[in-house]
Amino acid sequence: MGDKLKKFIADFGWPRIIIALFLVVLFIAAPFVKVSMAASLSDIFNRFGMNALLVLAMVPMIQSGCGLNFGLSLGVIAGLLGSTITMQLGLTGWTGMFGAMLLSLPFGVLFGWLYSLLLNKVRGEEMTIAMYVGFAAVMLMSIMWLVLPYTSSNMVWGYEGKGLRTTITLDGYWNHQLSNFLAIRIGPNFTFPTGLILFVALCCFIMWVFLKTKTGTAMTAVGSNPEFARASGINVNKMRTISIIVSTCTGAIGILMYQQSFGFIQLYQAPLYMAFPAVAAVLIGGASVNKASIVNVVIGTILFQGILTLTPSVINSVLQTDMSEVIRIVVSNGMILYALTRKSKATR
């Protein structure tokens, strides 16, 4: 029994055990400080569905040896283009949401392919270059959102009739379209977003199946030992390119899930730091810079979003003051800093 416990601790890691225990303590403390457990659980489920696909987008690039995808902003931009074009076309409901997905994917493929051309030239420095690429893309799109020929009155600035607003509501389009599908409501405070969770589960299953295919296995082999993979006849650059495209497209779909849960589209500098919480979540879930799995995505997203949800609520109730945004920033940045600086012993 002792050996099994030691093995579990070694596999799961003390940092994640401490984070998980802290989350349990928050759950225990919440009722005593009059924090609604029903509302907190509902928020955690919703936040998990909002963010899980953005975290999932990290897996292909990690598995192929490209490291953590700090250029996730490219996928986010692809999703923003798909959703804004769909709104410009006036598509609503299920047609609008799935139309946004279909329109996002070509942009995701294009951006991912261009992104891969660069990353294949800078091996060993992918994460640093990816961060610069992501930031540069967001800055470029901050200009493009002003000059692209959108005309919908629901999207453009009213006083000039051109240039997209910073925040665009999804009311009347596909606001909470998936979250409300088959949603389970218990009492006034708890709602389980069944459709959203099922869609996330489907995407995770598709990613798991992809990683088990011949292409996925070859991609993992490239990440494990590129020289051996090359000697085995695997086209290393091609596998890396596929992983980057899959990651970018997953990020594009991920931001659409985020939007429909949030109820708004946020443009300009909003995508700038979206990669960091996703990176932190997958690392907290047990991944390293060269190995990740679907389990890491699920565990990491639950831990990260659970603490981010409960900590401000519990502390606010204890202090009898509203410091939620300050606490949320401190906790979020603290976990991101921990995740990015920890040394992982994970091996393939």
XYZ file of C-alpha atoms in Angstrom:
348
model
C 0.000 0.000 0.000
C 2.868 2.347 0.884
C 4.600 1.695 -2.432
C 1.405 2.388 -4.361
C 0.930 5.667 -2.481
C 4.509 6.710 -3.214
C 4.057 5.829 -6.874
C 0.825 7.848 -7.033
C 2.520 10.860 -5.427
C 5.482 10.533 -7.774
C 3.231 10.275 -10.838
C 0.749 12.964 -9.859
C 3.297 15.283 -8.277
C 3.211 17.166 -4.975
C 2.399 20.553 -6.558
C -0.781 19.189 -8.175
C -1.725 17.357 -4.979
C -1.354 20.604 -3.010
C -3.455 22.519 -5.581
C -6.113 19.784 -5.511
C -6.162 19.816 -1.681
C -6.458 23.601 -1.693
C -9.471 23.286 -3.993
C -11.022 20.729 -1.612
C -10.451 23.116 1.319
C -12.212 25.886 -0.614
C -15.172 23.573 -1.242
C -15.350 22.712 2.471
C -15.001 26.329 3.568
C -17.525 27.731 1.082
C -20.741 26.750 2.930
C -19.398 28.132 6.227
C -18.837 31.595 4.710
C -22.242 31.490 2.970
C -20.931 30.985 -0.568
C -23.499 29.211 -2.722
C -22.111 25.810 -3.634
C -24.703 25.360 -6.351
C -23.709 28.617 -8.047
C -19.993 27.845 -7.636
C -20.313 24.366 -9.143
C -22.379 25.747 -12.003
C -19.693 28.383 -12.651
C -16.908 25.768 -12.580
C -18.697 23.525 -15.096
C -19.339 26.501 -17.348
C -15.743 27.740 -17.093
C -14.467 24.235 -17.813
C -16.510 24.081 -21.014
C -15.432 27.607 -22.000
C -11.711 26.947 -21.647
C -11.151 23.211 -22.187
C -10.683 23.357 -25.980
C -8.178 26.202 -25.693
C -6.198 23.959 -23.332
C -6.707 20.971 -25.637
C -5.076 22.987 -28.442
C -1.767 22.646 -26.572
C -1.617 18.867 -26.934
C -0.722 18.358 -30.653
C 2.205 20.792 -30.628
C 3.565 19.412 -27.361
C 3.367 15.861 -28.701
C 5.212 16.772 -31.910
C 8.068 18.441 -30.062
C 7.058 22.026 -30.926
C 6.555 22.836 -27.252
C 3.864 24.945 -25.637
C 1.768 26.870 -28.142
C 2.277 30.483 -27.080
C 1.041 31.422 -30.552
C -2.472 30.277 -29.657
C -3.602 33.803 -30.542
C -3.433 32.773 -34.217
C -6.132 30.173 -33.611
C -8.154 32.672 -31.595
C -7.948 35.177 -34.462
C -9.113 32.488 -36.912
C -12.136 31.887 -34.689
C -12.831 35.613 -34.410
C -12.745 35.974 -38.181
C -15.138 33.043 -38.586
C -17.588 34.400 -36.028
C -17.568 38.001 -37.270
C -18.026 36.923 -40.905
C -20.934 34.722 -39.830
C -22.534 37.663 -38.038
C -21.960 39.841 -41.108
C -23.863 37.220 -43.136
C -26.707 37.379 -40.618
C -26.598 33.696 -39.627
C -28.143 32.879 -36.249
C -28.841 29.935 -33.939
C -27.332 26.562 -34.782
C -26.709 27.694 -38.349
C -24.725 30.648 -37.067
C -22.675 28.675 -34.567
C -21.740 25.813 -36.880
C -21.323 28.299 -39.733
C -18.770 30.142 -37.587
C -16.928 26.857 -37.011
C -16.825 26.049 -40.731
C -15.640 29.537 -41.638
C -13.003 29.478 -38.897
C -11.340 26.259 -40.054
C -9.935 27.547 -43.403
C -8.392 30.486 -41.548
C -7.038 28.058 -38.950
C -5.459 25.885 -41.640
C -3.939 28.900 -43.421
C -2.588 30.531 -40.274
C -1.346 27.183 -38.945
C 0.487 26.431 -42.199
C 2.162 29.847 -42.281
C 2.982 29.505 -38.585
C 4.600 26.101 -39.221
C 6.834 27.481 -41.979
C 8.415 29.724 -39.380
C 8.566 27.239 -36.493
C 10.181 24.589 -38.708
C 13.010 27.061 -39.325
C 13.667 27.862 -35.664
C 13.807 24.496 -33.937
C 14.724 24.743 -30.305
C 13.329 28.280 -30.039
C 9.699 27.534 -30.937
C 8.111 28.810 -27.726
C 9.960 32.128 -27.764
C 9.249 32.768 -31.450
C 5.618 31.638 -31.014
C 5.083 34.273 -28.334
C 6.364 37.032 -30.617
C 4.257 35.713 -33.507
C 1.129 35.658 -31.350
C 1.676 39.191 -30.083
C 2.471 40.510 -33.578
C -0.643 38.872 -35.039
C -2.865 40.474 -32.387
C -1.343 43.900 -33.077
C -1.830 43.465 -36.836
C -5.451 42.441 -36.366
C -6.039 45.478 -34.132
C -5.525 47.493 -37.313
C -7.413 45.086 -39.557
C -10.555 45.153 -37.371
C -10.754 48.864 -38.203
C -10.314 48.571 -41.972
C -11.991 45.277 -42.941
C -15.241 45.942 -44.859
C -17.782 44.920 -42.208
C -21.099 46.754 -42.453
C -23.482 45.072 -39.983
C -24.998 47.683 -37.675
C -24.724 45.210 -34.792
C -20.937 45.127 -35.152
C -19.559 48.434 -36.435
C -19.132 51.683 -34.549
C -22.381 53.596 -34.808
C -21.072 57.112 -35.226
C -18.895 56.308 -38.251
C -20.401 53.107 -39.570
C -17.018 51.474 -40.047
C -14.551 49.609 -37.911
C -15.646 46.849 -35.525
C -16.544 47.553 -31.927
C -14.272 46.351 -29.146
C -17.020 44.125 -27.719
C -19.858 42.659 -29.795
C -22.844 40.965 -28.187
C -24.011 37.553 -29.391
C -27.603 38.190 -28.339
C -29.817 37.207 -31.245
C -27.052 35.106 -32.809
C -25.803 32.047 -30.897
C -25.495 33.268 -27.320
C -25.361 30.186 -25.015
C -26.488 28.022 -27.926
C -24.591 24.932 -26.760
C -24.686 25.748 -23.051
C -28.497 25.786 -23.045
C -28.855 22.626 -25.149
C -30.162 19.840 -22.864
C -29.072 21.959 -19.872
C -29.939 20.509 -16.468
C -31.277 23.110 -14.031
C -31.633 22.340 -10.333
C -32.987 25.169 -8.233
C -32.292 28.830 -8.966
C -28.489 28.647 -8.853
C -27.295 25.423 -10.488
C -27.177 24.820 -14.220
C -25.203 22.040 -15.868
C -24.310 23.023 -19.482
C -24.912 19.567 -20.942
C -24.520 20.471 -24.608
C -21.281 22.355 -24.016
C -19.732 19.557 -21.944
C -20.796 16.932 -24.495
C -19.226 18.954 -27.317
C -15.982 19.299 -25.348
C -16.026 15.551 -24.646
C -16.537 14.859 -28.361
C -13.579 17.080 -29.297
C -11.391 15.394 -26.662
C -12.388 11.984 -28.018
C -11.590 13.053 -31.600
C -8.172 14.327 -30.458
C -7.528 11.063 -28.590
C -8.439 9.027 -31.675
C -6.258 11.268 -33.869
C -3.255 10.715 -31.598
C -3.774 6.931 -31.947
C -3.826 7.018 -35.755
C -0.790 6.410 -37.942
C -0.320 10.154 -38.394
C -0.738 10.851 -34.679
C 1.720 8.104 -33.766
C 4.248 9.424 -36.283
C 3.756 12.925 -34.861
C 4.474 11.655 -31.344
C 7.537 9.787 -32.617
C 8.855 13.030 -34.092
C 8.435 14.730 -30.724
C 10.112 11.865 -28.872
C 13.135 11.411 -31.127
C 13.208 13.348 -34.420
C 16.420 11.700 -35.604
C 15.045 8.201 -35.103
C 11.766 9.265 -36.740
C 13.652 10.638 -39.754
C 15.679 7.424 -40.012
C 12.382 5.479 -39.988
C 11.190 7.382 -43.060
C 8.923 9.882 -41.302
C 8.806 13.381 -42.775
C 9.599 15.398 -39.650
C 8.617 18.802 -41.049
C 5.327 17.436 -42.340
C 4.378 15.970 -38.947
C 5.270 19.195 -37.175
C 3.210 21.154 -39.704
C 0.195 18.890 -39.163
C 0.449 19.294 -35.393
C 0.604 23.095 -35.666
C -2.403 23.210 -38.021
C -4.432 20.913 -35.738
C -3.490 23.037 -32.725
C -4.457 26.277 -34.487
C -7.802 24.884 -35.690
C -8.584 23.539 -32.207
C -7.869 26.997 -30.797
C -10.252 28.502 -33.382
C -13.080 26.190 -32.290
C -12.106 26.772 -28.663
C -12.621 30.534 -28.833
C -16.074 29.955 -30.357
C -16.989 27.855 -27.314
C -15.621 30.598 -25.106
C -17.700 33.208 -26.957
C -21.006 31.368 -26.827
C -20.566 30.842 -23.066
C -19.408 34.404 -22.411
C -22.082 35.972 -24.604
C -19.763 38.420 -26.326
C -17.031 38.588 -28.955
C -14.017 40.587 -27.792
C -11.625 41.950 -30.425
C -8.459 44.057 -30.662
C -6.108 43.209 -27.766
C -8.430 40.691 -26.079
C -6.641 37.604 -27.551
C -3.215 38.894 -26.457
C -2.818 36.829 -23.271
C -5.240 33.964 -23.914
C -2.394 31.480 -24.378
C -1.072 31.883 -20.836
C -4.036 30.445 -18.868
C -4.204 27.548 -21.356
C -0.477 26.868 -20.944
C -0.771 27.056 -17.156
C -3.773 24.712 -17.082
C -2.150 21.975 -19.173
C 1.057 22.135 -17.098
C -0.850 22.085 -13.804
C -2.707 19.061 -15.174
C 0.569 17.128 -15.380
C 1.882 17.823 -18.866
C 5.453 18.861 -19.605
C 6.924 20.757 -22.531
C 7.366 17.467 -24.412
C 4.493 15.267 -23.276
C 0.754 15.886 -22.843
C -2.464 13.893 -22.799
C -6.217 14.406 -22.701
C -6.171 13.573 -18.971
C -3.743 16.446 -18.378
C -6.166 18.766 -20.174
C -9.196 17.706 -18.107
C -7.425 17.715 -14.726
C -5.597 20.961 -15.391
C -8.660 22.842 -16.590
C -10.744 21.712 -13.605
C -8.016 22.635 -11.088
C -7.223 25.986 -12.693
C -10.811 27.106 -13.222
C -11.990 25.660 -9.905
C -9.484 27.671 -7.891
C -10.043 30.743 -10.055
C -13.785 30.499 -9.346
C -13.841 29.667 -5.639
C -10.924 31.668 -4.249
C -12.407 35.158 -4.876
C -15.852 34.086 -3.618
C -14.534 32.597 -0.361
C -12.101 35.442 0.383
C -14.721 38.106 -0.427
C -17.140 36.477 2.011
C -14.491 36.290 4.727
C -13.308 39.891 4.295
C -16.808 41.245 3.648
C -15.594 43.295 0.703
C -15.527 43.008 -3.062
C -11.974 42.240 -4.121
C -12.958 39.598 -6.642
C -11.134 41.067 -9.653
C -7.920 41.740 -7.701
C -7.963 38.265 -6.187
C -8.761 36.685 -9.546
C -5.759 38.427 -11.145
C -3.409 37.464 -8.289
C -4.523 33.827 -8.220
C -4.543 33.489 -12.013
C -1.105 35.050 -12.487
C 0.278 33.112 -9.538
C -0.783 29.779 -11.021
C 0.500 30.807 -14.447
C 3.868 31.766 -12.919
C 4.050 28.470 -11.022
C 3.169 26.435 -14.113
C 5.684 28.180 -16.355
C 8.576 27.954 -13.892
C 8.147 24.446 -12.527
C 10.525 21.742 -13.669
C 8.793 18.641 -14.925
C 10.369 15.195 -14.836
C 7.874 13.758 -17.298
C 9.370 11.516 -19.905
C 8.001 9.642 -22.839
